[in-house]
């Protein structure tokens, strides 16, 4: 369960001040798939950064599993991110010169997972995105869709409870994008991962249990489909 | 993040920028090369000096003098105004304070002294060899040192600690060339004559008058003629050329008694009679020479133990080594800026990677470590390259150096040691880490959101 309460975020100072988020509140049940939708510049990425502890809001609460992460010290927030959160970015951010395996290994190293357990976790993650045969390849030799699958494998390798995806299909053609989407929802269903997708693709948004609409830093509408609460 | 993982990642990112890594570490390698050679040269020179000293000086020996300048301390060897001392000796036109007979007696009476040998200054006007008639030669002459046994190529030497007979002489191998003697076995046993001359006594007016009256002009001529003496010796042995033995190669050895007699003859009637510029004393075994040294120094003598002499030589070696090390350190300082520059650019190039790692929960401290370890890797690489290069070049050059400056077979001026090399490489890694400090801090402070925005 993620509860976002009265979040406000201001960028810059004095004359350059810009109110990116204003009094944003909502809650996301565990295991749900959520789309944050809105026009460019509406504050979607900012919201995602704040929710994941990457950035600090000026006011409000982010309560994840009864813990207000804004109260935690930097070190604890880093640890929380390493253990509980997976990230997928629009422009992949895979390390081109590193091997596929080393890319996926990074979150495990950061979370100080034992060496002995790593290999198995890496293999499982790569198999679930169907990239196991490329394990020894350099990341730069992969196609765009494969890179994003690699990014997904990296996001899920440490079995996080929450996966954030910022425009995960934005850089892909629609056929490849569809495959990535299927993969994400499969993860959501099978592993009970809370999936939070930032997107302006309404088709993708429709596939989610819940949509949070944002305009100019404010939540304008929250709608749910199916039997989701 | 675990240290081993940080080290592995650091190593991998360097591998991905091979050329840049290599070029940066080459700058360090220059420093490492210079330092390795300096260390090797220092060690080699020290070992060589050690060898020379131990094959020339008994560790229990004391060198005793009265004149500080003889050990190169205080006062110059020549010129300048110096206090007159009745007890002074002249050598090569220089005047030195000398040890008097009573000084020598004092040393002899010390309870821990086994043996005292004054350095007799024997200078023959000329020397003739039976096998080379009608030719006159000049050479240094010294007393045979019983504690050093040179190898011989002809004849034989007495057992260690025993003197040669008073009518015997040991000739160095090098003299055979000058004498053009082929058959060295025949040379052994042949005669050598030392011709000594000392100026006649200065005659007073009364003495001149007296001689004139009693003996006339021829008598006066006779009286003012230098007094000369011929000493006939025979060759006992020919000593082998030795590079580590200082005296064996260039002087005739005569027995201690003969040396004393000749020295007395030369100085008879002068203030230098039975006074010596230096004295060598042997301390009884088991007694620390340093304690005897302190005792004698209370009596105004200047005493050096074998260790002191070694120190004297080492000071020079250390000074030269220090200068070379200075150059090496200079090269290192230059390379530090190379590392800073490389790592700084690397941080700028990898902002996105750093941002990702921080977004995934990597601590700033660990990011800084990653960059510091990369710098340490560069230091390690440079250190190893430089040390190996120095070792290779040194090993190739050593025989040539030995031959060129005539060190003698088996002596090398560049002695490479493992431990100093390891210490050097570790130091270079630390230098790398220090150089990487600023770029690493910049990486640690990077804002992940900012970094992830850059595309
Ligand atoms: N560091 C910053 N300083 C000042 N303004 C910022 C900063 N970061 C974001 N903003 C502003 O905040 C607003 C929200 O930005 P955000 O990146 O959250 O938009 P977004 O909804 O993700 O847009 P897009 O769909 O294009 O990614 C934008 O107007 C942006 O200009
Ligand atoms: Mg965005």
XYZ file of C-alpha atoms and ligand atoms in Angstrom:
716
model
C 0.000 0.000 0.000
C 1.383 3.364 -1.069
C -0.227 6.468 0.340
C 0.614 9.863 -1.095
C -0.684 12.691 1.091
C -0.738 16.377 0.257
C 2.517 16.394 -1.685
C 3.787 19.740 -2.976
C 7.019 20.315 -4.797
C 8.537 23.627 -5.827
C 11.532 23.916 -8.146
C 13.889 26.876 -8.093
C 13.924 29.915 -5.894
C 12.311 33.352 -5.794
C 11.622 34.648 -9.310
C 12.486 31.272 -10.843
C 10.064 29.475 -8.603
C 8.018 26.790 -10.259
C 5.305 24.802 -8.541
C 5.704 21.323 -10.099
C 3.287 19.499 -7.764
C 0.437 20.965 -5.745
C -1.321 19.095 -2.937
C -1.207 15.682 -4.600
C -2.971 12.886 -2.691
C -3.962 9.325 -3.596
C -3.371 5.784 -2.493
C -2.314 2.696 -4.413
C -3.156 -0.791 -3.151
C -0.448 -3.426 -3.078
C -0.028 -5.344 -6.305
C -2.011 -2.881 -8.395
C -0.995 -1.576 -11.797
C -1.218 2.195 -11.971
C -0.796 4.644 -14.805
C 0.167 8.226 -14.135
C -1.088 10.117 -17.144
C -0.837 13.717 -18.201
C 0.605 16.040 -20.791
C 4.254 16.748 -21.109
C 5.467 18.961 -18.320
C 2.496 18.203 -16.099
C 4.701 16.769 -13.338
C 4.510 13.002 -13.881
C 8.238 12.342 -13.603
C 8.502 14.661 -10.653
C 5.780 12.697 -8.888
C 7.514 9.427 -9.616
C 10.833 10.727 -8.253
C 9.175 11.931 -5.111
C 7.318 8.652 -4.585
C 10.477 6.607 -4.970
C 12.533 8.712 -2.572
C 14.825 10.003 -5.317
C 13.665 13.544 -4.700
C 12.222 15.267 -1.676
C 8.929 17.166 -1.786
C 8.495 20.438 0.078
C 5.573 19.137 2.025
C 3.404 16.062 2.420
C 3.818 12.405 3.265
C 4.774 9.304 1.292
C 3.731 6.280 3.306
C 4.824 2.935 1.946
C 3.830 -0.085 4.007
C 3.055 2.161 6.975
C 6.470 3.838 6.840
C 6.754 7.497 5.914
C 9.859 7.368 3.742
C 10.356 11.109 4.039
C 11.223 10.626 7.680
C 14.050 8.259 6.859
C 17.686 9.300 6.722
C 19.411 9.381 3.335
C 21.155 6.113 4.009
C 17.896 4.375 4.871
C 16.189 5.811 1.782
C 19.027 4.489 -0.388
C 18.677 1.098 1.228
C 14.916 1.188 0.765
C 15.342 1.951 -2.929
C 17.922 -0.767 -3.342
C 15.706 -3.388 -1.748
C 12.151 -2.367 -2.533
C 12.124 -0.454 -5.794
C 12.901 -1.201 -9.408
C 13.253 1.465 -12.080
C 12.653 1.374 -15.822
C 13.443 4.505 -17.798
C 12.335 5.757 -21.153
C 15.884 5.796 -22.476
C 16.831 2.424 -20.966
C 20.010 3.608 -19.226
C 21.704 0.299 -19.664
C 25.500 0.346 -19.436
C 26.452 -0.133 -23.071
C 29.989 -1.428 -22.470
C 29.082 -3.838 -19.738
C 27.827 -7.333 -20.376
C 24.144 -8.167 -20.027
C 24.900 -10.117 -16.858
C 26.883 -7.254 -15.290
C 24.062 -4.835 -16.043
C 21.579 -7.013 -14.228
C 24.029 -7.662 -11.416
C 24.286 -3.985 -10.458
C 21.186 -3.770 -8.213
C 22.234 -6.992 -6.463
C 25.681 -5.577 -5.751
C 24.193 -2.368 -4.463
C 21.834 -4.304 -2.186
C 24.816 -6.440 -1.066
C 23.235 -9.710 -2.086
C 25.564 -12.647 -1.507
C 27.681 -13.607 -4.460
C 26.445 -17.169 -4.350
C 22.817 -16.113 -4.741
C 23.429 -13.615 -7.501
C 23.883 -15.907 -10.439
C 20.608 -17.677 -9.902
C 18.736 -14.390 -9.515
C 20.320 -12.975 -12.652
C 19.436 -16.080 -14.617
C 15.825 -16.017 -13.426
C 15.423 -12.330 -14.271
C 16.968 -12.752 -17.731
C 14.837 -15.800 -18.454
C 11.674 -13.946 -17.530
C 12.444 -11.264 -20.127
C 13.646 -13.895 -22.596
C 17.219 -12.589 -22.769
C 19.044 -15.497 -21.187
C 20.753 -16.433 -24.432
C 22.343 -12.970 -24.550
C 23.795 -13.163 -21.043
C 27.394 -12.842 -22.215
C 26.774 -10.151 -24.835
C 27.681 -6.533 -24.396
C 24.580 -4.395 -23.779
C 25.471 -2.168 -26.720
C 24.979 -5.085 -29.110
C 21.295 -5.408 -28.188
C 18.387 -3.957 -30.145
C 16.193 -1.222 -28.622
C 13.540 -3.685 -27.485
C 16.166 -6.009 -26.047
C 17.739 -3.092 -24.189
C 14.418 -2.259 -22.593
C 13.924 -5.910 -21.674
C 17.354 -5.823 -20.136
C 16.288 -2.736 -18.168
C 13.245 -4.652 -16.971
C 15.377 -7.590 -15.916
C 17.563 -5.174 -13.986
C 14.479 -3.627 -12.371
C 13.082 -6.929 -11.167
C 16.208 -8.939 -10.398
C 16.169 -8.116 -6.702
C 12.444 -8.880 -6.482
C 11.279 -5.403 -5.524
C 7.755 -4.777 -4.279
C 7.297 -1.741 -6.484
C 8.450 -1.122 -10.053
C 8.399 2.391 -11.498
C 8.442 2.705 -15.262
C 8.859 6.173 -16.796
C 7.614 6.026 -20.385
C 8.873 2.446 -20.812
C 7.646 2.187 -24.397
C 8.295 5.747 -25.485
C 11.423 4.904 -27.435
C 10.119 1.746 -29.065
C 8.037 0.991 -32.153
C 4.475 -0.086 -31.355
C 5.001 -3.823 -31.938
C 8.030 -3.934 -29.643
C 6.254 -1.625 -27.213
C 3.346 -4.027 -27.001
C 5.672 -6.874 -26.089
C 7.244 -4.789 -23.329
C 3.795 -3.885 -22.032
C 2.766 -7.524 -21.953
C 5.931 -8.345 -20.089
C 5.270 -5.651 -17.494
C 1.699 -6.784 -16.858
C 2.778 -10.378 -16.682
C 5.230 -9.406 -13.962
C 2.532 -7.483 -12.200
C 0.190 -10.448 -12.191
C 2.645 -13.259 -11.589
C 4.972 -11.661 -9.043
C 2.390 -9.403 -7.386
C 4.611 -6.406 -8.072
C 3.027 -2.988 -7.681
C 3.545 -1.465 -11.122
C 3.532 2.302 -11.549
C 3.793 3.408 -15.157
C 4.299 7.020 -16.203
C 2.863 7.439 -19.673
C 0.854 9.600 -21.994
C -0.171 6.620 -24.073
C -3.906 6.206 -23.331
C -3.978 2.639 -24.687
C -1.325 1.597 -22.195
C -3.102 3.504 -19.455
C -6.323 1.643 -20.165
C -4.670 -1.696 -19.474
C -3.911 -0.606 -15.901
C -6.116 -1.154 -12.878
C -5.980 2.534 -12.031
C -5.203 5.837 -13.726
C -4.082 9.009 -12.010
C -4.566 12.043 -14.240
C -2.323 15.013 -13.667
C -2.491 18.491 -15.073
C -0.186 21.336 -14.087
C 0.947 19.480 -11.002
C -2.527 18.710 -9.701
C -4.465 15.453 -9.671
C -7.519 16.061 -11.796
C -9.042 12.592 -11.871
C -8.479 9.090 -10.550
C -10.345 6.238 -12.216
C -10.290 2.533 -11.726
C -11.275 -0.358 -13.974
C -12.202 -3.960 -13.413
C -12.660 -5.242 -9.921
C -9.823 -3.021 -8.563
C -10.831 -0.872 -5.618
C 28.307 -2.124 -2.019
C 30.987 -4.655 -1.156
C 34.585 -3.651 -1.689
C 35.293 -6.550 -4.025
C 32.365 -5.545 -6.230
C 33.546 -1.943 -6.295
C 37.041 -3.082 -7.267
C 35.680 -5.299 -10.031
C 33.484 -2.553 -11.429
C 36.393 -0.106 -11.256
C 38.616 -2.541 -13.132
C 35.948 -3.105 -15.776
C 35.359 0.572 -16.444
C 39.096 1.061 -16.910
C 39.170 -1.829 -19.337
C 36.431 -0.134 -21.322
C 38.672 2.900 -21.781
C 41.883 0.995 -22.465
C 43.807 3.649 -24.343
C 43.013 6.388 -21.887
C 43.839 4.178 -18.932
C 47.124 3.152 -20.469
C 48.160 6.685 -21.347
C 47.347 7.971 -17.891
C 49.191 5.158 -16.200
C 52.201 5.660 -18.474
C 52.677 9.048 -16.846
C 52.862 7.288 -13.494
C 55.062 4.617 -15.027
C 57.713 7.258 -15.775
C 57.851 8.085 -12.085
C 57.774 4.442 -11.112
C 60.569 3.661 -13.586
C 62.796 6.395 -12.176
C 62.079 5.456 -8.577
C 62.668 1.758 -9.185
C 66.018 2.490 -10.811
C 66.950 4.878 -8.014
C 66.113 2.273 -5.389
C 67.980 -0.414 -7.306
C 71.030 1.800 -7.797
C 71.025 2.751 -4.125
C 70.771 -0.848 -3.039
C 73.434 -1.931 -5.522
C 75.850 0.789 -4.438
C 75.274 0.005 -0.783
C 75.881 -3.679 -1.345
C 78.976 -2.879 -3.357
C 80.280 -0.490 -0.720
C 79.525 -3.109 1.889
C 81.504 -5.666 -0.041
C 84.455 -3.333 -0.410
C 84.442 -2.500 3.257
C 84.028 -6.029 4.514
C 86.818 -7.316 2.293
C 89.141 -4.507 3.362
C 88.303 -3.816 6.967
C 87.913 -6.155 9.874
C 84.575 -5.389 11.578
C 86.474 -5.184 14.879
C 88.910 -2.616 13.481
C 89.191 0.978 14.612
C 90.721 3.717 12.474
C 92.265 6.241 14.768
C 93.536 9.669 13.762
C 94.158 13.007 15.392
C 93.239 15.235 12.504
C 89.544 15.703 11.831
C 90.104 16.677 8.217
C 91.272 13.157 7.447
C 87.694 11.975 7.700
C 86.492 14.981 5.781
C 85.010 16.637 8.843
C 85.721 20.219 9.803
C 88.581 22.153 8.278
C 89.782 21.778 4.755
C 92.556 19.451 3.728
C 94.734 22.223 2.438
C 95.256 25.926 2.767
C 93.820 28.156 5.412
C 95.389 29.140 8.702
C 95.737 26.305 11.139
C 97.141 26.087 14.597
C 100.678 24.828 14.700
C 101.267 21.589 16.449
C 104.698 20.190 17.161
C 103.126 16.813 16.752
C 102.207 17.038 13.153
C 103.062 14.983 10.158
C 103.417 15.884 6.555
C 101.951 13.824 3.795
C 101.888 14.755 0.143
C 102.744 18.294 1.105
C 99.841 18.558 3.554
C 100.320 18.851 7.251
C 98.202 16.798 9.577
C 98.038 16.488 13.302
C 99.548 13.118 14.053
C 99.320 10.555 16.812
C 102.387 10.647 19.008
C 104.192 7.641 20.424
C 102.422 8.211 23.720
C 99.058 8.213 21.966
C 99.941 4.876 20.407
C 100.992 3.605 23.818
C 97.696 4.707 25.316
C 95.808 2.754 22.665
C 97.985 -0.298 23.174
C 97.312 -0.203 26.890
C 93.534 -0.167 26.509
C 92.213 -3.423 27.990
C 89.983 -4.239 25.033
C 92.552 -3.702 22.317
C 94.095 -6.794 20.835
C 96.543 -5.308 18.418
C 97.692 -1.897 17.200
C 99.148 -1.277 13.784
C 100.229 2.230 12.891
C 99.939 3.178 9.263
C 103.553 3.409 8.262
C 104.234 5.871 5.530
C 106.925 4.279 3.474
C 107.994 5.975 0.339
C 110.872 4.650 -1.630
C 112.681 6.979 -3.979
C 112.654 4.129 -6.437
C 112.314 0.379 -6.641
C 114.290 -2.016 -8.782
C 113.494 -5.581 -9.720
C 116.082 -8.250 -10.206
C 114.292 -9.515 -13.271
C 114.244 -6.057 -14.818
C 117.712 -4.719 -14.339
C 118.671 -1.130 -15.160
C 115.109 0.092 -14.735
C 113.797 2.056 -11.825
C 110.190 2.212 -10.751
C 108.116 4.081 -8.217
C 105.219 2.610 -6.316
C 103.243 2.830 -3.110
C 104.401 0.563 -0.355
C 102.205 -0.611 2.492
C 102.336 -3.042 5.344
C 100.787 -6.425 4.686
C 97.412 -6.595 6.379
C 97.085 -9.936 8.110
C 93.309 -9.734 8.357
C 92.811 -9.574 4.615
C 93.947 -12.447 2.520
C 94.060 -11.652 -1.167
C 94.038 -14.509 -3.646
C 97.390 -15.277 -5.201
C 98.277 -16.313 -8.726
C 101.836 -17.304 -7.894
C 103.686 -18.174 -4.704
C 101.795 -18.494 -1.445
C 100.728 -16.445 1.539
C 100.947 -17.327 5.221
C 97.873 -18.519 7.102
C 95.291 -15.934 8.014
C 96.536 -13.675 10.799
C 100.201 -14.427 10.155
C 102.628 -11.875 8.804
C 104.931 -12.416 5.862
C 108.624 -12.606 6.652
C 110.561 -9.392 7.029
C 112.550 -9.914 3.869
C 109.558 -10.711 1.739
C 107.357 -8.680 -0.522
C 103.998 -9.381 -2.160
C 103.583 -7.917 -5.639
C 100.216 -7.175 -7.204
C 99.327 -8.855 -10.476
C 99.012 -5.522 -12.278
C 102.745 -4.874 -11.853
C 103.590 -7.842 -14.026
C 102.252 -6.021 -17.061
C 104.424 -2.981 -16.422
C 107.420 -5.182 -15.754
C 106.622 -7.250 -18.858
C 107.133 -10.441 -16.923
C 105.684 -13.552 -18.506
C 106.848 -16.300 -16.189
C 105.286 -15.469 -12.857
C 106.530 -18.669 -11.198
C 110.119 -17.613 -11.882
C 109.331 -14.130 -10.627
C 108.513 -15.565 -7.201
C 111.712 -15.673 -5.186
C 113.449 -13.042 -7.306
C 114.846 -9.939 -5.674
C 113.294 -6.518 -5.200
C 115.306 -3.576 -3.913
C 113.715 -0.595 -2.239
C 115.910 2.440 -2.424
C 115.108 4.927 0.354
C 116.554 8.399 0.757
C 116.145 10.975 3.433
C 117.542 14.458 3.359
C 120.612 15.046 5.455
C 120.334 16.940 8.675
C 120.557 20.678 8.400
C 124.028 21.643 9.584
C 124.615 24.510 11.944
C 127.397 27.058 11.305
C 129.583 25.468 13.968
C 129.104 22.000 12.508
C 130.034 23.248 9.022
C 133.201 24.875 10.438
C 134.113 21.738 12.314
C 133.701 19.481 9.275
C 135.639 21.928 7.125
C 138.497 21.838 9.563
C 138.565 18.095 10.083
C 137.566 16.730 6.649
C 137.727 19.554 4.188
C 135.404 20.150 1.216
C 134.861 16.463 0.348
C 133.841 15.873 3.934
C 131.302 18.660 3.746
C 129.885 17.268 0.519
C 129.590 13.906 2.149
C 127.831 15.330 5.172
C 125.209 17.233 3.204
C 124.431 14.334 0.885
C 121.061 12.714 1.415
C 121.264 9.566 3.456
C 120.155 6.556 1.560
C 119.369 2.933 2.315
C 118.781 -0.086 0.116
C 116.501 -2.827 1.362
C 116.716 -6.128 -0.412
C 113.562 -8.246 -0.414
C 112.417 -11.204 -2.379
C 109.045 -11.824 -3.971
C 106.915 -14.127 -1.860
C 103.759 -14.090 -3.936
C 101.829 -12.322 -6.667
C 98.375 -11.247 -5.523
C 95.443 -11.558 -7.847
C 93.738 -8.476 -9.188
C 90.708 -7.790 -7.064
C 88.228 -5.042 -7.615
C 86.826 -5.133 -4.140
C 90.181 -4.994 -2.414
C 91.415 -1.427 -2.521
C 95.116 -1.787 -1.828
C 95.893 -5.160 -3.314
C 95.850 -3.833 -6.819
C 98.352 -1.050 -6.624
C 100.961 -1.337 -3.901
C 103.843 -3.509 -2.771
C 103.230 -5.317 0.493
C 106.041 -5.626 2.984
C 105.990 -7.042 6.478
C 104.911 -4.844 9.346
C 108.357 -4.894 10.939
C 110.060 -3.878 7.751
C 107.505 -1.135 7.264
C 108.197 0.125 10.768
C 111.960 0.078 10.223
C 111.676 1.913 6.949
C 109.271 4.449 8.358
C 111.589 5.049 11.298
C 114.514 5.443 8.959
C 112.651 7.990 6.864
C 111.570 10.096 9.790
C 114.641 9.764 11.986
C 115.765 13.054 13.373
C 112.521 14.797 12.415
C 109.517 15.694 14.472
C 107.620 12.989 12.622
C 109.719 10.231 14.122
C 107.402 7.580 15.538
C 104.351 9.691 15.100
C 101.661 8.479 12.803
C 98.862 10.054 10.837
C 96.666 7.092 11.529
C 96.646 3.921 13.534
C 94.603 0.819 13.071
C 93.607 -1.030 16.199
C 91.831 -4.346 16.483
C 89.301 -4.671 19.267
C 89.183 -8.004 21.079
C 86.454 -10.286 19.762
C 83.177 -10.017 21.613
C 83.768 -6.385 22.568
C 81.705 -3.742 20.825
C 84.140 -1.495 18.934
C 81.890 1.465 19.689
C 82.591 1.306 23.441
C 86.349 1.374 22.841
C 85.831 4.198 20.385
C 84.109 6.336 23.026
C 86.869 5.630 25.524
C 89.616 6.667 23.110
C 87.763 9.735 21.963
C 87.940 11.090 25.488
C 91.681 11.400 24.887
C 91.303 13.675 21.907
C 91.601 10.992 19.271
C 89.233 10.700 16.388
C 88.051 7.152 15.992
C 86.007 5.484 13.303
C 84.682 1.973 13.528
C 84.155 -0.157 10.455
C 80.463 0.709 10.752
C 81.247 4.436 10.771
C 83.255 4.117 7.594
C 80.392 2.256 6.028
C 78.111 5.080 7.123
C 80.463 7.591 5.526
C 80.227 5.805 2.188
C 76.486 5.305 2.569
C 75.953 9.017 3.146
C 77.267 9.707 -0.322
C 75.254 6.911 -1.875
C 72.120 8.078 -0.068
C 72.608 11.643 -1.211
C 72.882 10.663 -4.852
C 69.955 8.314 -4.492
C 67.960 11.109 -2.871
C 68.515 13.338 -5.874
C 67.320 10.680 -8.312
C 64.314 9.942 -6.119
C 63.565 13.648 -6.204
C 63.288 13.498 -9.983
C 61.048 10.469 -9.733
C 58.774 12.256 -7.294
C 58.633 15.229 -9.634
C 57.493 12.940 -12.429
C 54.874 11.541 -10.072
C 53.551 14.967 -9.184
C 53.133 15.664 -12.879
C 51.276 12.390 -13.311
C 48.942 13.231 -10.431
C 47.481 16.002 -12.562
C 47.108 13.489 -15.362
C 45.026 11.255 -13.117
C 42.911 14.130 -11.841
C 42.226 15.218 -15.394
C 41.385 11.731 -16.646
C 39.133 10.933 -13.730
C 37.418 14.287 -13.900
C 36.579 13.787 -17.566
C 35.499 10.270 -16.762
C 33.029 11.561 -14.175
C 31.599 14.035 -16.675
C 31.275 11.316 -19.292
C 29.598 8.939 -16.939
C 27.097 11.221 -15.217
C 24.308 9.071 -16.556
C 25.851 5.898 -15.178
C 26.478 7.567 -11.843
C 22.886 8.842 -11.787
C 21.571 5.368 -12.485
C 23.656 3.802 -9.753
C 22.530 6.395 -7.258
C 18.905 5.983 -8.352
C 19.244 2.268 -7.728
C 20.249 3.056 -4.173
C 24.024 3.150 -4.366
C 25.450 5.302 -1.632
C 27.455 8.403 -2.534
C 30.282 6.945 -0.492
C 30.363 3.874 -2.710
C 30.270 5.956 -5.880
C 33.272 7.870 -4.548
C 34.987 4.579 -3.784
C 34.373 3.384 -7.318
C 36.248 6.364 -8.721
C 38.957 6.238 -6.100
C 39.597 2.574 -6.837
C 39.775 3.332 -10.527
C 42.470 5.864 -9.724
C 44.179 3.278 -7.538
C 44.059 0.814 -10.433
C 45.724 3.413 -12.644
C 48.408 3.887 -9.986
C 48.853 0.126 -9.723
C 49.119 -0.290 -13.467
C 51.585 2.579 -13.828
C 53.615 1.275 -10.918
C 53.823 -2.228 -12.320
C 54.619 -1.058 -15.857
C 57.355 1.280 -14.632
C 58.855 -1.240 -12.223
C 58.868 -4.034 -14.798
C 60.364 -1.751 -17.416
C 63.065 -0.614 -15.001
C 63.749 -4.194 -14.013
C 64.015 -5.286 -17.645
C 66.190 -2.379 -18.730
C 68.325 -2.654 -15.601
C 68.889 -6.360 -16.018
C 69.928 -5.824 -19.619
C 72.208 -2.902 -18.767
C 73.809 -4.355 -15.643
C 76.531 -6.430 -17.335
C 77.405 -3.490 -19.554
C 77.606 -1.065 -16.609
C 79.724 -3.517 -14.646
C 82.128 -3.827 -17.533
C 82.255 -0.121 -18.343
C 83.057 1.095 -14.854
C 85.018 -2.013 -13.936
C 83.086 -3.266 -10.958
C 84.368 -6.768 -11.302
C 82.438 -9.836 -12.236
C 79.386 -10.661 -10.158
C 78.976 -7.108 -8.900
C 75.963 -5.240 -10.156
C 75.199 -1.618 -9.495
C 71.456 -2.115 -10.009
C 70.038 -4.525 -7.483
C 66.275 -4.962 -7.732
C 64.462 -6.105 -4.650
C 60.953 -7.407 -4.339
C 59.767 -5.740 -1.127
C 60.702 -2.150 -2.088
C 58.988 -2.707 -5.437
C 55.809 -3.806 -3.674
C 56.009 -0.857 -1.306
C 56.524 1.456 -4.280
C 53.508 0.074 -6.130
C 51.329 0.365 -3.042
C 52.507 3.947 -2.579
C 51.617 4.693 -6.186
C 48.156 3.280 -5.598
C 47.814 5.652 -2.674
C 49.034 8.493 -4.883
C 46.331 7.463 -7.353
C 43.683 7.503 -4.650
C 44.768 10.944 -3.500
C 44.705 12.200 -7.083
C 41.274 10.640 -7.549
C 39.892 12.283 -4.440
C 38.462 15.379 -6.066
C 36.843 13.687 -9.098
C 35.464 10.979 -6.796
C 33.905 13.579 -4.550
C 32.317 15.237 -7.530
C 30.823 11.916 -8.594
C 29.529 11.238 -5.089
C 27.764 14.577 -4.944
C 26.040 14.221 -8.282
C 22.262 14.602 -8.131
C 20.774 11.427 -9.637
C 17.703 13.150 -11.095
C 19.877 15.731 -12.754
C 22.137 13.006 -14.057
C 19.308 10.896 -15.438
C 17.876 13.847 -17.333
C 21.004 14.123 -19.477
C 20.563 12.151 -22.640
N 15.081 20.792 -11.673
C 14.067 21.517 -12.142
N 14.089 22.873 -12.012
C 13.086 23.603 -12.450
N 11.999 23.107 -13.021
C 11.895 21.780 -13.201
C 12.927 20.923 -12.757
N 12.560 19.638 -13.041
C 11.357 19.722 -13.641
N 10.941 20.992 -13.730
C 9.687 21.450 -14.291
O 8.627 20.781 -13.619
C 7.634 20.467 -14.526
C 7.322 18.978 -14.450
O 8.378 18.279 -14.991
P 8.309 16.702 -15.200
O 9.633 16.252 -15.672
O 7.793 16.091 -13.968
O 7.246 16.616 -16.392
P 6.670 15.312 -17.050
O 5.239 15.293 -16.765
O 7.461 14.134 -16.673
O 6.903 15.626 -18.595
P 7.306 14.635 -19.761
O 6.077 13.873 -20.139
O 7.740 15.532 -20.858
O 8.393 13.771 -19.258
C 8.093 20.896 -15.909
O 7.461 22.117 -16.259
C 9.561 21.110 -15.753
O 9.984 22.167 -16.557
Mg 8.840 12.780 -17.662
